[in-house]
């Protein structure tokens, strides 16, 4: 989706992915196949590029730093990625900047995790520090007996972990900051998000919260973007606590799933603003151009081919915008696409988006 936005602005975009025929390679002929963890593959790709950007935070900050040392502009840069890609370091940065996060601590062995249970109470969360997404790096621990198994499932000791206090949130919120190379920043509408099994299921825009909470989310998001020196889109996930306190859950230095609604609902999509920001161009207006919108993720319902057999039935929802990513394989819970509905009222949009989801057996 970033490539499509960049192409509309006349750019040619090359993509590096570990497998050929990736969704990104279906929209550009400039395909490089290789691992982002392989410095040689990254160097070959970089040689074809004037500016480099990322669509995940998993590529090693050191690999990016080597590109910068060789004179390649990379946005977000290696210093930003180094502050974010390890979630424990990210939490430390946010706390140091005075931005509220849930209580956390490093876990270097079972004794630390037991101490977390004592300090935070049960349940608490064990999380992988790196390479986690869609909840694949999270385990909720309900009692001391579950600690060893959860650590093993998360890949400990090969994978490093940390622990977080369980937040009994009222709801989850998110926003996006688009921040240019010159530090100018704009903030997108605050949205309400629903995660099921740690995966985003739907997003409502605007969030059903009062003006004071919106202002606090905007303040935290802009301050977070400043403190990590983000360039491009920074996704900011937050918890709205039972007492209306707002905590940052995590940052994502790239276009974010909770911002997909912006394609149809905002004056400038997150993908266009990401492109504008990394190119050093003026940012577009992020405001809503409709009263309300809902986005529902289309998650795999089976293990098998990724094609939607029931697409014609879903398309009978004539106002819904269905996006299918062209992933070859479906797996239960895998993100295969999303649907956005815009309208007068967010809950009605959500009902229609859910009906589209129900009509598809991806
Ligand atoms: P994603 O890629 O979907 O953002 P992730 O793997 O990065 O997911 P997190 O954002 O850390 O994982 O967590 C996913 C979801 O799990 C959160 O949106 C929230 O619903 C739940 N969760 C995470 N941390 C906590 C917490 N400390 N207390 C309560 N719930 C939590
Ligand atoms: Mg998350």
mmCIF file of C-alpha atoms and ligand atoms in Angstrom:
data_model
loop_
_atom_site.group_PDB
_atom_site.id
_atom_site.type_symbol
_atom_site.label_atom_id
_atom_site.label_comp_id
_atom_site.label_asym_id
_atom_site.label_seq_id
_atom_site.Cartn_x
_atom_site.Cartn_y
_atom_site.Cartn_z
ATOM 1 C CA UNK A 1 0.000 0.000 0.000
ATOM 2 C CA UNK A 2 2.988 2.296 0.569
ATOM 3 C CA UNK A 3 4.311 1.391 -2.873
ATOM 4 C CA UNK A 4 0.962 2.210 -4.452
ATOM 5 C CA UNK A 5 0.910 5.617 -2.724
ATOM 6 C CA UNK A 6 4.511 6.320 -3.769
ATOM 7 C CA UNK A 7 3.782 5.339 -7.362
ATOM 8 C CA UNK A 8 0.923 7.855 -7.477
ATOM 9 C CA UNK A 9 3.521 10.488 -6.655
ATOM 10 C CA UNK A 10 5.616 9.324 -9.581
ATOM 11 C CA UNK A 11 8.224 7.321 -7.672
ATOM 12 C CA UNK A 12 9.684 3.978 -8.701
ATOM 13 C CA UNK A 13 9.886 1.611 -5.763
ATOM 14 C CA UNK A 14 12.097 -1.451 -5.331
ATOM 15 C CA UNK A 15 11.303 -4.063 -2.694
ATOM 16 C CA UNK A 16 13.467 -6.511 -0.744
ATOM 17 C CA UNK A 17 11.649 -9.537 0.633
ATOM 18 C CA UNK A 18 12.742 -13.015 1.693
ATOM 19 C CA UNK A 19 10.374 -14.740 -0.748
ATOM 20 C CA UNK A 20 9.549 -14.018 -4.363
ATOM 21 C CA UNK A 21 6.037 -12.995 -5.431
ATOM 22 C CA UNK A 22 5.363 -11.192 -2.131
ATOM 23 C CA UNK A 23 2.365 -8.831 -2.006
ATOM 24 C CA UNK A 24 4.792 -5.908 -2.496
ATOM 25 C CA UNK A 25 6.409 -7.539 -5.536
ATOM 26 C CA UNK A 26 2.953 -7.862 -7.119
ATOM 27 C CA UNK A 27 2.783 -4.076 -7.457
ATOM 28 C CA UNK A 28 6.338 -3.296 -8.571
ATOM 29 C CA UNK A 29 8.624 -5.050 -11.037
ATOM 30 C CA UNK A 30 11.716 -3.992 -9.055
ATOM 31 C CA UNK A 31 11.882 -7.100 -6.882
ATOM 32 C CA UNK A 32 14.911 -8.161 -4.840
ATOM 33 C CA UNK A 33 14.714 -11.531 -3.108
ATOM 34 C CA UNK A 34 16.870 -11.981 -0.029
ATOM 35 C CA UNK A 35 16.867 -11.807 3.737
ATOM 36 C CA UNK A 36 16.928 -8.437 5.505
ATOM 37 C CA UNK A 37 19.194 -10.190 7.998
ATOM 38 C CA UNK A 38 21.753 -10.823 5.240
ATOM 39 C CA UNK A 39 23.971 -7.717 4.980
ATOM 40 C CA UNK A 40 25.043 -8.695 1.438
ATOM 41 C CA UNK A 41 21.432 -8.942 0.189
ATOM 42 C CA UNK A 42 20.642 -5.620 1.858
ATOM 43 C CA UNK A 43 23.708 -3.974 0.263
ATOM 44 C CA UNK A 44 22.739 -5.233 -3.215
ATOM 45 C CA UNK A 45 19.224 -3.860 -2.755
ATOM 46 C CA UNK A 46 20.497 -0.547 -1.384
ATOM 47 C CA UNK A 47 22.721 -0.043 -4.440
ATOM 48 C CA UNK A 48 19.520 0.267 -6.531
ATOM 49 C CA UNK A 49 17.922 2.861 -4.223
ATOM 50 C CA UNK A 50 18.236 6.602 -3.600
ATOM 51 C CA UNK A 51 16.224 6.535 -0.356
ATOM 52 C CA UNK A 52 15.382 3.535 1.806
ATOM 53 C CA UNK A 53 12.420 3.025 4.098
ATOM 54 C CA UNK A 54 11.082 0.104 6.104
ATOM 55 C CA UNK A 55 7.736 -1.538 6.584
ATOM 56 C CA UNK A 56 8.735 -3.374 9.755
ATOM 57 C CA UNK A 57 11.155 -2.809 12.617
ATOM 58 C CA UNK A 58 12.868 -6.208 12.426
ATOM 59 C CA UNK A 59 15.900 -5.343 10.292
ATOM 60 C CA UNK A 60 18.952 -4.967 12.546
ATOM 61 C CA UNK A 61 19.782 -1.374 13.423
ATOM 62 C CA UNK A 62 23.457 -2.218 12.749
ATOM 63 C CA UNK A 63 22.658 -3.285 9.177
ATOM 64 C CA UNK A 64 20.894 0.060 8.659
ATOM 65 C CA UNK A 65 23.797 1.940 10.262
ATOM 66 C CA UNK A 66 26.180 0.317 7.759
ATOM 67 C CA UNK A 67 24.010 1.651 4.910
ATOM 68 C CA UNK A 68 24.052 5.126 6.456
ATOM 69 C CA UNK A 69 27.839 4.938 6.814
ATOM 70 C CA UNK A 70 27.983 4.148 3.100
ATOM 71 C CA UNK A 71 26.021 7.353 2.415
ATOM 72 C CA UNK A 72 22.507 5.902 1.891
ATOM 73 C CA UNK A 73 19.653 7.901 3.390
ATOM 74 C CA UNK A 74 17.502 5.562 5.534
ATOM 75 C CA UNK A 75 14.241 6.812 7.111
ATOM 76 C CA UNK A 76 13.388 5.985 9.828
ATOM 77 C CA UNK A 77 17.107 5.905 10.587
ATOM 78 C CA UNK A 78 19.170 3.324 12.467
ATOM 79 C CA UNK A 79 19.125 5.356 15.699
ATOM 80 C CA UNK A 80 15.303 5.431 15.703
ATOM 81 C CA UNK A 81 15.101 1.704 14.970
ATOM 82 C CA UNK A 82 17.623 0.976 17.744
ATOM 83 C CA UNK A 83 15.315 2.732 20.216
ATOM 84 C CA UNK A 84 12.273 0.744 19.113
ATOM 85 C CA UNK A 85 13.131 -2.726 17.820
ATOM 86 C CA UNK A 86 13.936 -4.101 21.259
ATOM 87 C CA UNK A 87 10.674 -3.593 23.162
ATOM 88 C CA UNK A 88 12.436 -3.460 26.545
ATOM 89 C CA UNK A 89 14.765 -0.695 25.334
ATOM 90 C CA UNK A 90 11.716 1.057 23.814
ATOM 91 C CA UNK A 91 9.942 1.030 27.200
ATOM 92 C CA UNK A 92 13.084 2.383 28.873
ATOM 93 C CA UNK A 93 13.264 5.245 26.349
ATOM 94 C CA UNK A 94 9.618 6.133 26.799
ATOM 95 C CA UNK A 95 9.844 6.088 30.604
ATOM 96 C CA UNK A 96 13.013 8.166 30.547
ATOM 97 C CA UNK A 97 11.190 10.756 28.438
ATOM 98 C CA UNK A 98 8.414 10.890 31.044
ATOM 99 C CA UNK A 99 5.874 9.098 28.810
ATOM 100 C CA UNK A 100 3.702 6.660 30.743
ATOM 101 C CA UNK A 101 3.911 2.933 30.016
ATOM 102 C CA UNK A 102 2.756 -0.112 32.021
ATOM 103 C CA UNK A 103 5.239 -1.221 34.733
ATOM 104 C CA UNK A 104 7.793 -3.616 33.191
ATOM 105 C CA UNK A 105 11.058 -5.367 33.943
ATOM 106 C CA UNK A 106 13.708 -7.452 32.213
ATOM 107 C CA UNK A 107 13.471 -11.228 32.545
ATOM 108 C CA UNK A 108 16.822 -12.985 32.345
ATOM 109 C CA UNK A 109 15.643 -16.207 33.985
ATOM 110 C CA UNK A 110 12.761 -17.871 35.802
ATOM 111 C CA UNK A 111 13.616 -16.121 39.058
ATOM 112 C CA UNK A 112 12.993 -12.714 37.454
ATOM 113 C CA UNK A 113 9.625 -13.893 36.148
ATOM 114 C CA UNK A 114 8.636 -15.192 39.595
ATOM 115 C CA UNK A 115 9.634 -11.818 41.051
ATOM 116 C CA UNK A 116 7.363 -10.158 38.457
ATOM 117 C CA UNK A 117 4.457 -12.271 39.658
ATOM 118 C CA UNK A 118 5.142 -11.078 43.184
ATOM 119 C CA UNK A 119 5.643 -7.456 42.175
ATOM 120 C CA UNK A 120 2.911 -7.047 39.515
ATOM 121 C CA UNK A 121 0.511 -9.791 40.605
ATOM 122 C CA UNK A 122 -1.162 -12.304 38.278
ATOM 123 C CA UNK A 123 -1.935 -12.346 35.460
ATOM 124 C CA UNK A 124 1.025 -10.553 33.920
ATOM 125 C CA UNK A 125 2.490 -10.661 30.414
ATOM 126 C CA UNK A 126 5.713 -12.219 29.224
ATOM 127 C CA UNK A 127 6.850 -10.704 25.940
ATOM 128 C CA UNK A 128 9.670 -11.385 23.496
ATOM 129 C CA UNK A 129 11.929 -8.331 23.308
ATOM 130 C CA UNK A 130 12.406 -8.604 19.532
ATOM 131 C CA UNK A 131 10.703 -9.725 16.299
ATOM 132 C CA UNK A 132 7.214 -9.968 17.781
ATOM 133 C CA UNK A 133 4.036 -9.067 15.905
ATOM 134 C CA UNK A 134 0.331 -9.903 15.996
ATOM 135 C CA UNK A 135 0.823 -11.281 19.500
ATOM 136 C CA UNK A 136 3.159 -14.087 18.320
ATOM 137 C CA UNK A 137 5.660 -12.925 20.957
ATOM 138 C CA UNK A 138 3.249 -12.591 23.908
ATOM 139 C CA UNK A 139 2.047 -14.968 26.644
ATOM 140 C CA UNK A 140 -0.293 -14.167 29.508
ATOM 141 C CA UNK A 141 0.872 -15.918 32.688
ATOM 142 C CA UNK A 142 -1.922 -16.665 35.181
ATOM 143 C CA UNK A 143 0.104 -18.257 37.976
ATOM 144 C CA UNK A 144 3.662 -19.237 38.944
ATOM 145 C CA UNK A 145 3.230 -22.755 37.507
ATOM 146 C CA UNK A 146 2.700 -21.317 34.005
ATOM 147 C CA UNK A 147 5.976 -19.361 33.946
ATOM 148 C CA UNK A 148 8.400 -22.049 32.766
ATOM 149 C CA UNK A 149 6.114 -23.237 29.930
ATOM 150 C CA UNK A 150 5.390 -19.706 28.732
ATOM 151 C CA UNK A 151 9.105 -18.850 28.675
ATOM 152 C CA UNK A 152 9.847 -22.003 26.677
ATOM 153 C CA UNK A 153 7.030 -21.281 24.199
ATOM 154 C CA UNK A 154 8.413 -17.774 23.632
ATOM 155 C CA UNK A 155 11.795 -19.292 22.717
ATOM 156 C CA UNK A 156 13.732 -18.554 25.900
ATOM 157 C CA UNK A 157 16.754 -18.681 26.349
ATOM 158 C CA UNK A 158 17.597 -18.156 22.617
ATOM 159 C CA UNK A 159 15.105 -15.296 22.625
ATOM 160 C CA UNK A 160 15.322 -12.551 25.249
ATOM 161 C CA UNK A 161 12.182 -11.646 27.192
ATOM 162 C CA UNK A 162 10.712 -9.015 29.456
ATOM 163 C CA UNK A 163 7.604 -8.832 31.613
ATOM 164 C CA UNK A 164 4.795 -6.306 31.832
ATOM 165 C CA UNK A 165 2.062 -5.693 34.351
ATOM 166 C CA UNK A 166 -1.407 -6.625 33.073
ATOM 167 C CA UNK A 167 -3.399 -3.472 32.272
ATOM 168 C CA UNK A 168 -7.145 -3.824 32.929
ATOM 169 C CA UNK A 169 -7.877 -1.341 30.142
ATOM 170 C CA UNK A 170 -11.315 0.104 29.341
ATOM 171 C CA UNK A 171 -10.386 0.174 25.693
ATOM 172 C CA UNK A 172 -7.392 0.348 23.394
ATOM 173 C CA UNK A 173 -6.656 3.464 21.395
ATOM 174 C CA UNK A 174 -4.205 4.240 18.626
ATOM 175 C CA UNK A 175 -3.027 7.081 16.487
ATOM 176 C CA UNK A 176 -0.380 7.830 13.889
ATOM 177 C CA UNK A 177 2.129 10.627 13.750
ATOM 178 C CA UNK A 178 3.571 11.590 10.375
ATOM 179 C CA UNK A 179 6.885 13.326 10.993
ATOM 180 C CA UNK A 180 9.059 14.855 8.300
ATOM 181 C CA UNK A 181 12.838 14.936 7.979
ATOM 182 C CA UNK A 182 12.733 18.525 9.289
ATOM 183 C CA UNK A 183 10.835 17.492 12.448
ATOM 184 C CA UNK A 184 7.470 18.921 11.328
ATOM 185 C CA UNK A 185 4.751 16.564 12.482
ATOM 186 C CA UNK A 186 1.016 16.036 12.049
ATOM 187 C CA UNK A 187 -1.143 13.697 14.084
ATOM 188 C CA UNK A 188 -3.984 11.530 12.752
ATOM 189 C CA UNK A 189 -7.393 11.108 14.388
ATOM 190 C CA UNK A 190 -7.444 9.013 17.565
ATOM 191 C CA UNK A 191 -9.062 5.644 16.877
ATOM 192 C CA UNK A 192 -10.430 2.875 19.048
ATOM 193 C CA UNK A 193 -8.999 -0.588 18.380
ATOM 194 C CA UNK A 194 -10.076 -4.079 19.362
ATOM 195 C CA UNK A 195 -7.555 -6.890 19.660
ATOM 196 C CA UNK A 196 -8.692 -10.510 19.843
ATOM 197 C CA UNK A 197 -6.048 -13.127 20.705
ATOM 198 C CA UNK A 198 -3.517 -10.239 20.616
ATOM 199 C CA UNK A 199 -4.359 -9.494 16.937
ATOM 200 C CA UNK A 200 -6.130 -6.351 15.817
ATOM 201 C CA UNK A 201 -9.671 -7.263 14.731
ATOM 202 C CA UNK A 202 -11.213 -3.856 14.121
ATOM 203 C CA UNK A 203 -10.675 -0.112 14.320
ATOM 204 C CA UNK A 204 -13.277 2.639 14.798
ATOM 205 C CA UNK A 205 -12.611 6.234 13.782
ATOM 206 C CA UNK A 206 -13.026 8.529 15.570
ATOM 207 C CA UNK A 207 -12.585 6.904 18.994
ATOM 208 C CA UNK A 208 -15.598 7.112 21.323
ATOM 209 C CA UNK A 209 -13.755 9.126 23.979
ATOM 210 C CA UNK A 210 -14.000 12.701 25.173
ATOM 211 C CA UNK A 211 -11.912 15.627 24.016
ATOM 212 C CA UNK A 212 -9.576 15.530 27.038
ATOM 213 C CA UNK A 213 -8.507 11.966 26.280
ATOM 214 C CA UNK A 214 -7.979 12.801 22.605
ATOM 215 C CA UNK A 215 -5.747 15.705 23.631
ATOM 216 C CA UNK A 216 -3.713 13.472 25.969
ATOM 217 C CA UNK A 217 -3.241 10.823 23.249
ATOM 218 C CA UNK A 218 -2.109 13.503 20.794
ATOM 219 C CA UNK A 219 0.336 14.915 23.341
ATOM 220 C CA UNK A 220 1.838 11.483 24.105
ATOM 221 C CA UNK A 221 2.057 10.507 20.424
ATOM 222 C CA UNK A 222 3.793 13.701 19.336
ATOM 223 C CA UNK A 223 6.195 13.507 22.292
ATOM 224 C CA UNK A 224 6.968 9.849 21.500
ATOM 225 C CA UNK A 225 7.708 10.729 17.854
ATOM 226 C CA UNK A 226 10.012 13.489 19.034
ATOM 227 C CA UNK A 227 11.855 11.337 21.561
ATOM 228 C CA UNK A 228 12.665 8.570 19.056
ATOM 229 C CA UNK A 229 13.232 11.145 16.260
ATOM 230 C CA UNK A 230 10.786 9.287 14.010
ATOM 231 C CA UNK A 231 10.698 10.099 10.297
ATOM 232 C CA UNK A 232 7.736 8.767 8.338
ATOM 233 C CA UNK A 233 4.700 7.266 10.030
ATOM 234 C CA UNK A 234 4.942 6.303 13.679
ATOM 235 C CA UNK A 235 2.076 4.091 14.870
ATOM 236 C CA UNK A 236 1.290 4.609 18.546
ATOM 237 C CA UNK A 237 -0.766 1.983 20.414
ATOM 238 C CA UNK A 238 -2.241 2.994 23.765
ATOM 239 C CA UNK A 239 -4.324 1.690 26.655
ATOM 240 C CA UNK A 240 -7.146 3.706 28.184
ATOM 241 C CA UNK A 241 -6.996 2.623 31.829
ATOM 242 C CA UNK A 242 -10.008 2.111 34.095
ATOM 243 C CA UNK A 243 -9.311 5.517 35.695
ATOM 244 C CA UNK A 244 -9.083 7.217 32.254
ATOM 245 C CA UNK A 245 -5.272 7.304 32.488
ATOM 246 C CA UNK A 246 -3.631 6.921 29.081
ATOM 247 C CA UNK A 247 -0.574 4.629 28.778
ATOM 248 C CA UNK A 248 1.532 3.932 25.697
ATOM 249 C CA UNK A 249 1.483 0.214 24.832
ATOM 250 C CA UNK A 250 4.019 0.323 22.019
ATOM 251 C CA UNK A 251 5.404 2.218 19.040
ATOM 252 C CA UNK A 252 5.700 1.049 15.433
ATOM 253 C CA UNK A 253 8.047 3.116 13.211
ATOM 254 C CA UNK A 254 6.127 2.519 9.955
ATOM 255 C CA UNK A 255 2.622 2.554 8.477
ATOM 256 C CA UNK A 256 0.435 0.703 10.940
ATOM 257 C CA UNK A 257 -2.537 -1.640 10.674
ATOM 258 C CA UNK A 258 -4.681 0.702 12.794
ATOM 259 C CA UNK A 259 -4.171 3.401 10.127
ATOM 260 C CA UNK A 260 -5.421 1.468 7.093
ATOM 261 C CA UNK A 261 -8.788 3.241 7.374
ATOM 262 C CA UNK A 262 -6.974 6.460 6.356
ATOM 263 C CA UNK A 263 -6.932 5.381 2.675
ATOM 264 C CA UNK A 264 -10.659 6.090 2.375
ATOM 265 C CA UNK A 265 -11.351 8.236 5.442
ATOM 266 C CA UNK A 266 -8.596 10.875 5.633
ATOM 267 C CA UNK A 267 -7.515 13.691 3.345
ATOM 268 C CA UNK A 268 -4.075 12.033 3.121
ATOM 269 C CA UNK A 269 -3.555 8.304 3.767
ATOM 270 C CA UNK A 270 -0.851 7.119 6.139
ATOM 271 C CA UNK A 271 0.905 5.568 3.133
ATOM 272 C CA UNK A 272 1.053 8.836 1.222
ATOM 273 C CA UNK A 273 2.244 10.735 4.293
ATOM 274 C CA UNK A 274 4.890 8.086 4.977
ATOM 275 C CA UNK A 275 6.148 8.588 1.430
ATOM 276 C CA UNK A 276 6.052 12.385 1.705
ATOM 277 C CA UNK A 277 7.924 12.301 5.017
ATOM 278 C CA UNK A 278 10.744 9.979 3.965
ATOM 279 C CA UNK A 279 11.202 11.956 0.721
ATOM 280 C CA UNK A 280 11.532 15.195 2.692
ATOM 281 C CA UNK A 281 8.377 16.582 1.063
ATOM 282 C CA UNK A 282 5.601 18.637 2.727
ATOM 283 C CA UNK A 283 3.139 16.544 4.716
ATOM 284 C CA UNK A 284 -0.500 16.141 3.689
ATOM 285 C CA UNK A 285 -3.553 16.872 5.828
ATOM 286 C CA UNK A 286 -4.342 13.867 8.072
ATOM 287 C CA UNK A 287 -7.892 14.896 9.033
ATOM 288 C CA UNK A 288 -11.001 12.799 8.550
ATOM 289 C CA UNK A 289 -12.984 13.702 5.431
ATOM 290 C CA UNK A 290 -15.983 11.602 6.522
ATOM 291 C CA UNK A 291 -17.942 11.641 9.799
ATOM 292 C CA UNK A 292 -16.877 8.100 10.732
ATOM 293 C CA UNK A 293 -15.132 4.950 9.520
ATOM 294 C CA UNK A 294 -14.549 1.355 10.562
ATOM 295 C CA UNK A 295 -11.821 -1.035 9.433
ATOM 296 C CA UNK A 296 -12.093 -4.796 9.969
ATOM 297 C CA UNK A 297 -9.100 -7.055 9.422
ATOM 298 C CA UNK A 298 -9.753 -10.074 7.219
ATOM 299 C CA UNK A 299 -7.932 -12.838 9.076
ATOM 300 C CA UNK A 300 -7.367 -16.363 7.751
ATOM 301 C CA UNK A 301 -10.149 -18.751 8.784
ATOM 302 C CA UNK A 302 -8.405 -21.931 7.604
ATOM 303 C CA UNK A 303 -5.032 -23.273 6.552
ATOM 304 C CA UNK A 304 -4.942 -23.339 2.752
ATOM 305 C CA UNK A 305 -4.862 -21.097 -0.297
ATOM 306 C CA UNK A 306 -5.144 -17.352 0.325
ATOM 307 C CA UNK A 307 -7.781 -16.679 -2.373
ATOM 308 C CA UNK A 308 -11.249 -15.462 -1.414
ATOM 309 C CA UNK A 309 -13.811 -17.853 -2.920
ATOM 310 C CA UNK A 310 -16.778 -15.858 -1.684
ATOM 311 C CA UNK A 311 -15.584 -12.477 -2.897
ATOM 312 C CA UNK A 312 -18.650 -11.820 -5.108
ATOM 313 C CA UNK A 313 -20.949 -12.282 -2.091
ATOM 314 C CA UNK A 314 -18.858 -9.871 -0.023
ATOM 315 C CA UNK A 315 -18.825 -7.331 -2.853
ATOM 316 C CA UNK A 316 -22.642 -7.088 -2.599
ATOM 317 C CA UNK A 317 -21.862 -4.704 0.280
ATOM 318 C CA UNK A 318 -21.577 -2.055 -2.341
ATOM 319 C CA UNK A 319 -20.062 0.719 -0.198
ATOM 320 C CA UNK A 320 -17.441 -1.418 1.540
ATOM 321 C CA UNK A 321 -13.861 -1.118 0.332
ATOM 322 C CA UNK A 322 -12.263 -4.572 0.350
ATOM 323 C CA UNK A 323 -8.475 -4.816 0.237
ATOM 324 C CA UNK A 324 -6.932 -8.260 -0.345
ATOM 325 C CA UNK A 325 -3.157 -8.419 -0.117
ATOM 326 C CA UNK A 326 -2.455 -11.254 -2.549
ATOM 327 C CA UNK A 327 -0.820 -13.538 0.020
ATOM 328 C CA UNK A 328 -0.536 -17.008 -1.514
ATOM 329 C CA UNK A 329 -1.221 -18.950 1.680
ATOM 330 C CA UNK A 330 -3.884 -18.556 4.340
ATOM 331 C CA UNK A 331 -3.292 -19.618 7.937
ATOM 332 C CA UNK A 332 -5.771 -19.337 10.769
ATOM 333 C CA UNK A 333 -5.449 -15.807 12.164
ATOM 334 C CA UNK A 334 -3.109 -14.540 9.411
ATOM 335 C CA UNK A 335 -3.808 -11.031 8.105
ATOM 336 C CA UNK A 336 -4.893 -11.484 4.478
ATOM 337 C CA UNK A 337 -6.647 -8.195 3.897
ATOM 338 C CA UNK A 338 -8.958 -5.645 5.430
ATOM 339 C CA UNK A 339 -12.240 -3.887 4.709
ATOM 340 C CA UNK A 340 -13.051 -0.238 5.350
ATOM 341 C CA UNK A 341 -16.536 1.250 5.525
ATOM 342 C CA UNK A 342 -17.084 5.001 5.837
ATOM 343 C CA UNK A 343 -20.367 6.662 6.794
ATOM 344 C CA UNK A 344 -22.314 8.809 9.196
ATOM 345 C CA UNK A 345 -21.899 6.640 12.252
ATOM 346 C CA UNK A 346 -18.956 4.436 13.299
ATOM 347 C CA UNK A 347 -20.953 1.566 14.804
ATOM 348 C CA UNK A 348 -23.057 1.158 11.656
ATOM 349 C CA UNK A 349 -19.822 1.127 9.620
ATOM 350 C CA UNK A 350 -18.441 -1.554 11.915
ATOM 351 C CA UNK A 351 -21.553 -3.714 11.519
ATOM 352 C CA UNK A 352 -21.198 -3.561 7.755
ATOM 353 C CA UNK A 353 -17.471 -4.314 7.914
ATOM 354 C CA UNK A 354 -18.174 -7.344 10.113
ATOM 355 C CA UNK A 355 -20.823 -8.525 7.639
ATOM 356 C CA UNK A 356 -18.227 -8.401 4.847
ATOM 357 C CA UNK A 357 -15.831 -10.397 7.014
ATOM 358 C CA UNK A 358 -18.548 -12.976 7.733
ATOM 359 C CA UNK A 359 -19.269 -13.348 4.004
ATOM 360 C CA UNK A 360 -15.657 -14.316 3.255
ATOM 361 C CA UNK A 361 -14.049 -17.691 3.982
ATOM 362 C CA UNK A 362 -10.429 -16.795 3.342
HETATM 363 P P1 LIG B 1 0.694 -6.148 17.233
HETATM 364 O O1 LIG B 1 1.667 -6.530 16.182
HETATM 365 O O2 LIG B 1 -0.719 -6.589 16.943
HETATM 366 O O3 LIG B 1 0.770 -4.736 17.695
HETATM 367 P P2 LIG B 1 2.350 -7.227 19.282
HETATM 368 O O4 LIG B 1 2.776 -8.622 19.044
HETATM 369 O O5 LIG B 1 3.264 -6.135 19.027
HETATM 370 O O6 LIG B 1 1.013 -7.022 18.513
HETATM 371 P P3 LIG B 1 1.419 -6.065 21.762
HETATM 372 O O7 LIG B 1 0.957 -4.818 21.129
HETATM 373 O O8 LIG B 1 2.453 -5.995 22.811
HETATM 374 O O9 LIG B 1 1.840 -7.203 20.761
HETATM 375 O O10 LIG B 1 0.155 -6.798 22.398
HETATM 376 C C1 LIG B 1 -0.943 -7.216 21.598
HETATM 377 C C2 LIG B 1 -2.224 -7.045 22.419
HETATM 378 O O11 LIG B 1 -2.153 -7.810 23.623
HETATM 379 C C3 LIG B 1 -2.476 -5.623 22.886
HETATM 380 O O12 LIG B 1 -3.046 -4.848 21.868
HETATM 381 C C4 LIG B 1 -3.414 -5.905 24.049
HETATM 382 O O13 LIG B 1 -4.713 -6.251 23.599
HETATM 383 C C5 LIG B 1 -2.782 -7.127 24.685
HETATM 384 N N1 LIG B 1 -1.777 -6.677 25.685
HETATM 385 C C6 LIG B 1 -0.464 -6.422 25.450
HETATM 386 N N2 LIG B 1 0.161 -6.000 26.563
HETATM 387 C C7 LIG B 1 -0.771 -5.968 27.539
HETATM 388 C C8 LIG B 1 -0.755 -5.610 28.922
HETATM 389 N N3 LIG B 1 0.370 -5.214 29.539
HETATM 390 N N4 LIG B 1 -1.922 -5.703 29.620
HETATM 391 C C9 LIG B 1 -3.065 -6.118 29.006
HETATM 392 N N5 LIG B 1 -3.144 -6.479 27.716
HETATM 393 C C10 LIG B 1 -2.019 -6.410 26.970
HETATM 394 MG MG1 LIG B 2 0.850 -4.089 19.407
#
